[in-house]
Coordinates of C-alpha atoms and ligand atoms in Angstrom, one line a residue:
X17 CA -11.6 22.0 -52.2
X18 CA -10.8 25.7 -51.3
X19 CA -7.3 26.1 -49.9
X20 CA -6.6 27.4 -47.2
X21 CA -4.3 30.7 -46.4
X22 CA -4.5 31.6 -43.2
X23 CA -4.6 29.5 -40.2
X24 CA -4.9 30.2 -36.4
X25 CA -3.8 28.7 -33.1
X26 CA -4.8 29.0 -29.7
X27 CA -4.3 27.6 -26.1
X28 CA -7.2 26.3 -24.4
X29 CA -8.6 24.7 -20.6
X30 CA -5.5 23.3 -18.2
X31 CA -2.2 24.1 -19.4
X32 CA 0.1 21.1 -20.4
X33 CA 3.7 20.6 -20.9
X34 CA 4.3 20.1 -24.3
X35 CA 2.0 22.8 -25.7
X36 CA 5.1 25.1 -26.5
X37 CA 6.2 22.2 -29.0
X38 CA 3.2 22.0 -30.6
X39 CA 2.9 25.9 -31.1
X40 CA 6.0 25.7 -32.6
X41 CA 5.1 23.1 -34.4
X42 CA 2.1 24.1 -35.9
X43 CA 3.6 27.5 -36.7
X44 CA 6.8 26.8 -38.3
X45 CA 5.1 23.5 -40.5
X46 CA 2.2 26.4 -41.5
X47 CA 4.8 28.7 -42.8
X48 CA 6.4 26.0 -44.1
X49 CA 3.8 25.5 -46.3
X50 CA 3.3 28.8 -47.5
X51 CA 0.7 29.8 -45.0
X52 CA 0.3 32.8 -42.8
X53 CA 0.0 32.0 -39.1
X54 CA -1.7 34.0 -36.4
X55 CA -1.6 33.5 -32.3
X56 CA -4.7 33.8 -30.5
X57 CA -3.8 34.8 -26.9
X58 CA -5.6 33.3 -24.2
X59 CA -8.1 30.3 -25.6
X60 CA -11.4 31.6 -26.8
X61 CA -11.8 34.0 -24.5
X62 CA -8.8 36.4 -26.7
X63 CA -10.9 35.1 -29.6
X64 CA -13.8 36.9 -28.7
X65 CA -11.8 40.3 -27.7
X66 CA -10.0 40.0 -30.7
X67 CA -6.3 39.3 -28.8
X68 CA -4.5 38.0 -32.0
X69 CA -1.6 38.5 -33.9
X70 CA 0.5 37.4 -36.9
X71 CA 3.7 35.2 -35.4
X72 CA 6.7 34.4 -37.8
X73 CA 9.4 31.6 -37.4
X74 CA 10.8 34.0 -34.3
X75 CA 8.0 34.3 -32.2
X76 CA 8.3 30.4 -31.4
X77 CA 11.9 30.8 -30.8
X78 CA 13.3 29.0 -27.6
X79 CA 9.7 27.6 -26.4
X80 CA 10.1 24.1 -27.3
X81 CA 11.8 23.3 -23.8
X82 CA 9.4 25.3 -21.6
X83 CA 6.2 23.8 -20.0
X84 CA 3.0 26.4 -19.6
X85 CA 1.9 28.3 -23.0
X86 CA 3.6 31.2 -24.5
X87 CA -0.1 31.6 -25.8
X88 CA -1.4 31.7 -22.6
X89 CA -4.9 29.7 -21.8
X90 CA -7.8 29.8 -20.0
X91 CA -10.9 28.0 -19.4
X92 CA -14.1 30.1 -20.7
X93 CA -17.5 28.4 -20.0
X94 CA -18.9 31.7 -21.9
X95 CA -18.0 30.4 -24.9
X96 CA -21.1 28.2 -25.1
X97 CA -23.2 31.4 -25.4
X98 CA -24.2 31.3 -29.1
X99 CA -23.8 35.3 -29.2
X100 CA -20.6 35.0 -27.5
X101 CA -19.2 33.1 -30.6
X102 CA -20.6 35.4 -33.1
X103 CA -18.3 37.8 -31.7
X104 CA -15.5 35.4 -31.8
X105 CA -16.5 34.6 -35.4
X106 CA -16.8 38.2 -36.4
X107 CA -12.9 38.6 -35.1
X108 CA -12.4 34.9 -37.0
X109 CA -13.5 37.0 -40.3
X110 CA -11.4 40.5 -39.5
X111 CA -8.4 38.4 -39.5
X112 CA -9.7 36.3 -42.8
X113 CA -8.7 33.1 -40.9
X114 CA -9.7 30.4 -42.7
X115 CA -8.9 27.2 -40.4
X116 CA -8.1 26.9 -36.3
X117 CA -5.8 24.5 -34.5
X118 CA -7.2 24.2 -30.4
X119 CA -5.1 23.1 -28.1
X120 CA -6.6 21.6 -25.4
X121 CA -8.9 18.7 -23.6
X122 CA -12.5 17.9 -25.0
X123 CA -14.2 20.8 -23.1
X124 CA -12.1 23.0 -26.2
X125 CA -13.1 20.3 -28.6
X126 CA -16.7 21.2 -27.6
X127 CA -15.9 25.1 -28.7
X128 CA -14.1 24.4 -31.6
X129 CA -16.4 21.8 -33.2
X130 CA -19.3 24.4 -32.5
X131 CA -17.1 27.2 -33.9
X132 CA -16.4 24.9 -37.5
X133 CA -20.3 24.2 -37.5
X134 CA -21.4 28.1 -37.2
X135 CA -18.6 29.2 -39.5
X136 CA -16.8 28.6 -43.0
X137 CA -13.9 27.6 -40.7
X138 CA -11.8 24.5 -40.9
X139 CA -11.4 23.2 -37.2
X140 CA -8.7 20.6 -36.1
X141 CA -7.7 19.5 -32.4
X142 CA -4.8 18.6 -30.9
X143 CA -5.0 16.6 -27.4
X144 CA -3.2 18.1 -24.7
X145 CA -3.7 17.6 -21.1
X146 CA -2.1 15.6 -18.0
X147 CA -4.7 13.7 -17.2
X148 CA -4.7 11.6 -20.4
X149 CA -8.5 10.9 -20.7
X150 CA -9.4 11.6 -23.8
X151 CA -11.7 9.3 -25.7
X152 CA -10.3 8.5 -29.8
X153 CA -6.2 9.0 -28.3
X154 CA -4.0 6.9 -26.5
X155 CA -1.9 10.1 -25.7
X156 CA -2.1 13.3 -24.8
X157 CA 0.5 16.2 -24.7
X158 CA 1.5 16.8 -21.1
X159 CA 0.9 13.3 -19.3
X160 CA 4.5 11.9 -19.7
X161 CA 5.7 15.3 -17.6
X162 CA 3.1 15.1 -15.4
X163 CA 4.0 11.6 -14.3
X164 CA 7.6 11.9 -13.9
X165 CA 7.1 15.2 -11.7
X166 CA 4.6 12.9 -9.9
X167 CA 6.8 10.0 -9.5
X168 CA 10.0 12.5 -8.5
X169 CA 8.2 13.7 -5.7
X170 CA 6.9 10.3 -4.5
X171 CA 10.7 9.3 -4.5
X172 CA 11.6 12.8 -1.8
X173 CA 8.8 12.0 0.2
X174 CA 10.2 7.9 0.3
X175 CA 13.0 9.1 1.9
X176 CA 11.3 10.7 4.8
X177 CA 8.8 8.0 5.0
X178 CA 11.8 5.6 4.9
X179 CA 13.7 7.6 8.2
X180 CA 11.1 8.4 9.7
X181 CA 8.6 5.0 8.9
X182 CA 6.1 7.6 8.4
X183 CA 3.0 6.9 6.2
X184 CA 2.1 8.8 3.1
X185 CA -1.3 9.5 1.1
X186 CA 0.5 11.2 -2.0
X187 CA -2.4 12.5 -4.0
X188 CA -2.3 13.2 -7.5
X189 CA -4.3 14.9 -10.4
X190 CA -6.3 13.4 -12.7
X191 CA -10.2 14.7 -12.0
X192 CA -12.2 11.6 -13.6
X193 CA -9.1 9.4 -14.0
X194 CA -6.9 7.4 -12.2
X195 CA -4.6 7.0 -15.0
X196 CA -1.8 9.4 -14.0
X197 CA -2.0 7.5 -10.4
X198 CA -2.1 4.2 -11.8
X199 CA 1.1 5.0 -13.5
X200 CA 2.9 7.0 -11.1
X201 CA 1.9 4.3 -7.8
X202 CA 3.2 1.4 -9.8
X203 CA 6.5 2.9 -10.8
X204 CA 6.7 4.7 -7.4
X205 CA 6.1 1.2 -5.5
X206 CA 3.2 2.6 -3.8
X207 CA 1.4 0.1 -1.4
X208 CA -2.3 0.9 -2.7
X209 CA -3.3 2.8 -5.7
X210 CA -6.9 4.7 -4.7
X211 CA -8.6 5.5 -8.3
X212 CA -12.0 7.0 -8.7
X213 CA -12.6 3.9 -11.5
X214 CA -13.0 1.1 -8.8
X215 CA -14.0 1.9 -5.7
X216 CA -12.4 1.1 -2.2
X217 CA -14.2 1.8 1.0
X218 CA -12.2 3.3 3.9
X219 CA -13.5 -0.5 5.7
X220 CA -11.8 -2.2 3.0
X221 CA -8.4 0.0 2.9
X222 CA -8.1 -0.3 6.3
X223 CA -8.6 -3.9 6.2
X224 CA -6.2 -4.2 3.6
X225 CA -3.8 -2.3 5.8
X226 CA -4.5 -4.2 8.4
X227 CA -3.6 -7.6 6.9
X228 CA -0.3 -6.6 5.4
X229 CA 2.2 -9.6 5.7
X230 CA 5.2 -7.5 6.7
X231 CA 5.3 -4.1 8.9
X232 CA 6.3 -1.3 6.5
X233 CA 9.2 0.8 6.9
X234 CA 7.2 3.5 5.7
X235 CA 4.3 3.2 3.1
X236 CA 3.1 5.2 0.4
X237 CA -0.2 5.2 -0.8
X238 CA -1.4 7.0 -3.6
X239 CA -4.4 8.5 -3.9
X240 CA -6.4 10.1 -7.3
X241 CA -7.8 13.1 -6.5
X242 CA -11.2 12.0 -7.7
X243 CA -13.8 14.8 -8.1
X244 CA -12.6 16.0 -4.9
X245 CA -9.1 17.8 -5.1
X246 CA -7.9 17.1 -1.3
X247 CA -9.9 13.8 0.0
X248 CA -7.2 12.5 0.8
X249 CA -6.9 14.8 4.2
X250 CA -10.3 13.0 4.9
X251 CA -9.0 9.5 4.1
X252 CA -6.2 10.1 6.5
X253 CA -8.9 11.3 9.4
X254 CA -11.0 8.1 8.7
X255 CA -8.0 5.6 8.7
X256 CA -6.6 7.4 12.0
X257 CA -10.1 6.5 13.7
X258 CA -9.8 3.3 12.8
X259 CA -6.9 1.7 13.5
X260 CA -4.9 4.7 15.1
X261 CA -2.4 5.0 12.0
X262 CA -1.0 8.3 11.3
X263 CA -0.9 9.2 7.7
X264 CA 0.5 12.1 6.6
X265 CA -1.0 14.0 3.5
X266 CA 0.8 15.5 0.2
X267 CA -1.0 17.4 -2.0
X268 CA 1.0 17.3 -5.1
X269 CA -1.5 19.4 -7.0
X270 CA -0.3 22.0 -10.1
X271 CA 3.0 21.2 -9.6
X272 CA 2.2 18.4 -11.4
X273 CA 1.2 21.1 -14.4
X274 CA 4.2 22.6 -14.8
X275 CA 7.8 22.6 -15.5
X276 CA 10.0 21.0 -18.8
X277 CA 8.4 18.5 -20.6
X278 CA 10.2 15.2 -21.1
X279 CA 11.3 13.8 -24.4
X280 CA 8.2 11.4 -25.1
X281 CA 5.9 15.1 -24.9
X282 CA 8.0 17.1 -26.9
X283 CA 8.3 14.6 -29.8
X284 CA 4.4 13.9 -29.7
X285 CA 3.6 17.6 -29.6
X286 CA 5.9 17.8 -31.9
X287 CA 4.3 15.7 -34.8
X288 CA 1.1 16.5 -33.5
X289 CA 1.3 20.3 -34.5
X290 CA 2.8 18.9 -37.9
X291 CA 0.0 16.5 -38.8
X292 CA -2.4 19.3 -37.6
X293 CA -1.6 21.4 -40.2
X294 CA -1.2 18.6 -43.3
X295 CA -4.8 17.7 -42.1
X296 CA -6.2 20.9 -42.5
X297 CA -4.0 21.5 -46.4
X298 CA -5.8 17.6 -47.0
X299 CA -9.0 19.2 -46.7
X300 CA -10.0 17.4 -43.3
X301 CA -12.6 19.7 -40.5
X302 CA -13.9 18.5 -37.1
X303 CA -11.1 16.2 -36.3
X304 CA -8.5 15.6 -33.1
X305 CA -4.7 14.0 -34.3
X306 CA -4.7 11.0 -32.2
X307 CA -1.7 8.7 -31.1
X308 CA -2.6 5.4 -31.9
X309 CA -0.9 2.0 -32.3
X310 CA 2.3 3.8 -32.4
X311 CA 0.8 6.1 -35.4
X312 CA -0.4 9.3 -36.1
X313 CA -3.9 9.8 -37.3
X314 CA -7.0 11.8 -37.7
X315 CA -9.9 11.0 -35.8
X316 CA -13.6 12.7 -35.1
X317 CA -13.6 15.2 -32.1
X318 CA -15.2 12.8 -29.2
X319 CA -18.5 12.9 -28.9
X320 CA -19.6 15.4 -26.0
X321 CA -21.3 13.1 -24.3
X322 CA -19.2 10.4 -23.6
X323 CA -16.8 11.8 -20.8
X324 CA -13.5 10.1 -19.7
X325 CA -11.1 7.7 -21.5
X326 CA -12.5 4.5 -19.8
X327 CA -10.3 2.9 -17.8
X328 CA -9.2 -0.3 -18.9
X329 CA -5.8 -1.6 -16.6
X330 CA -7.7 -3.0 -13.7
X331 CA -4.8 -6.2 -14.2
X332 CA -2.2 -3.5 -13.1
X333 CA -3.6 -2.9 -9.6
X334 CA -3.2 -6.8 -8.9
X335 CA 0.1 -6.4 -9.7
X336 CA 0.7 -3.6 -8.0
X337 CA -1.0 -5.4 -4.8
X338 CA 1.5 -8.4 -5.4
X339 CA 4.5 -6.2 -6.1
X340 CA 4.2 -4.3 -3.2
X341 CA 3.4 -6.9 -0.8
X342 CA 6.4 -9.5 -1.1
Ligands
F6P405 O1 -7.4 18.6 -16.5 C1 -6.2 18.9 -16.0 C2 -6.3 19.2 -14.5 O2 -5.0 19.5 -14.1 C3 -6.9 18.1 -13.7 O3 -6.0 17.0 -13.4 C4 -7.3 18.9 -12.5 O4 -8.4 18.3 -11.8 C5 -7.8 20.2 -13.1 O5 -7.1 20.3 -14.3 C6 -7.5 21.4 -12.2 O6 -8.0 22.5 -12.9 P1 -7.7 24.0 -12.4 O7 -6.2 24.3 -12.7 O8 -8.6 24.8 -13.2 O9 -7.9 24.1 -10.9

């Protein structure tokens, strides 16, 4: 086995608090271990126009409590251009970097997996994004933040719904998921949780509405965005025809992106970025660090075409429906 001397890392798709941590991480465990480290600015895209340099112990200095990326990211659908990669693994070859960490969700996996096929690169991933839906990991960097900025603005808006007995759809992130509003309604004591993984017509909602045993003193229903960021201003439209209920809509949108992350992200980020780098000294290519069963460990990147994290807490909406309705 060759060993390797120079390792890069780089940002990539939907920034995610927690990625600071894992910089750091991964830089100071690299130098740890005798290696030199470099920063790629901006995902692939500073890849392929060569936006790198060498970071020491000091350039990931008073990051580890600051959401975004020091990095910087972007998401860079160019990158599966064939000839846009050669360029990326020209730069890869200036810089005599020998193995890549990505940061990001499986739409980076895609790019580093390709890059670690087309090049004598060693390629490791580590899962970071707020919507926690990545097949092979229980957890990814960024979802504990996500939900408590979530839930802390569910709690504000209570307190107008509560004086004024106004009615809330609080809409969340998530694309494909309805994890992060799974998580966030039941701990926010929403009355329905709207996910894109079982389907409720506006009919049934507003039956369900309808047949509530108590009057509300103000109700909050939250809503996954779905694959439509903002249906929620139409759910409110359809329920108003209805049955004349006014609901007012909240957006929370990249707010939810942002900001410190909690303890639970920087720790996982944390050991992430350090089992990143022992993976790549083992010898181990094409693989994410995964969170599972309370352990750290190495799995393939997921497969392309296999999309979401299914969704697998249907019991928690029934509990959620009896919670919310004694
Ligand atoms: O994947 C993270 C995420 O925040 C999703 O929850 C959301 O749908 C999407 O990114 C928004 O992406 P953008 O910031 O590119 O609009």
């Amino acid at each position: 086995m060759t060993k390797i001397k120079r390792i890069a890392v780089l940002t990539s798709g939907g920034d995610a608090p927690g990625m600071n941590a894992a910089i750091r991480a991964v830089v100071r465990s690299a130098l740890a271990f005798d290696l030199k480290v470099f920063g790629i600015y901006n995902g692939f895209e500073g890849l392929v126009s060569d936006n790198i340099e060498q970071l020491d112990n000091k350039s990931v200095a008073n990051c580890i409590q600051r959401g975004g990326t020091i990095l910087k990211t972007s998401r860079y659908p160019a990158f599966k251009d064939p000839n846009v990669r050669k360029q990326a693994i020209k730069n890869l070859q200036k810089h005599k970097i020998d193995a890549l960490v990505v940061l990001g969700g499986d739409g980076s996996f895609r790019g580093a997996k390709l890059l670690g096929d087309e090049a004598d690169i060693r390629t490791i991933g580590i899962p970071c994004t707020i919507d926690n839906d990545i097949i092979g990991t229980d957890y990814t960097i960024g979802f504990d933040t996500a939900r408590n900025t979530a839930l802390q603005a569910i709690d504000k808006i209570r307190d107008t719904a509560f004086s004024h007995s106004n009615n809330f759809l609080v809409e969340v992130m998530g694309r494909a998921s309805g994890l992060l509003a799974m998580d966030v309604g039941l701990a926010g004591g929403a009355e329905f949780i709207l996910i894109p993984e079982i389907k409720v017509s506006v009919d049934e909602l507003v039956e369900r509405i309808r047949s509530r045993k108590r009057l509300k003193m103000g109700s909050i229903i939250v809503v996954a965005e779905a694959d439509k960021p903002g249906r929620s201003f139409k759910i409110a439209e359809q329920i108003e025809k209805k049955i004349g209920i006014v609901y007012k809509v909240c957006v929370l949108g990249h707010t939810q992106r942002g900001g410190t992350p909690t303890v639970r992200d920087r720790e996982v980020a944390s050991l992430m970025g350090y089992h990143a780098v022992k993976s790549l000294l083992a010898g181990e290519t094409h693989k994410m660090i995964a969170y599972n069963q309370e352990r750290y460990v190495t799995v393939d990147f997921p497969a392309p075409d296999l999309g979401a994290r299914p969704f697998a807490q249907e019991d928690l909406l029934e509990i959620n429906r009896i919670l919310s309705e004694s």
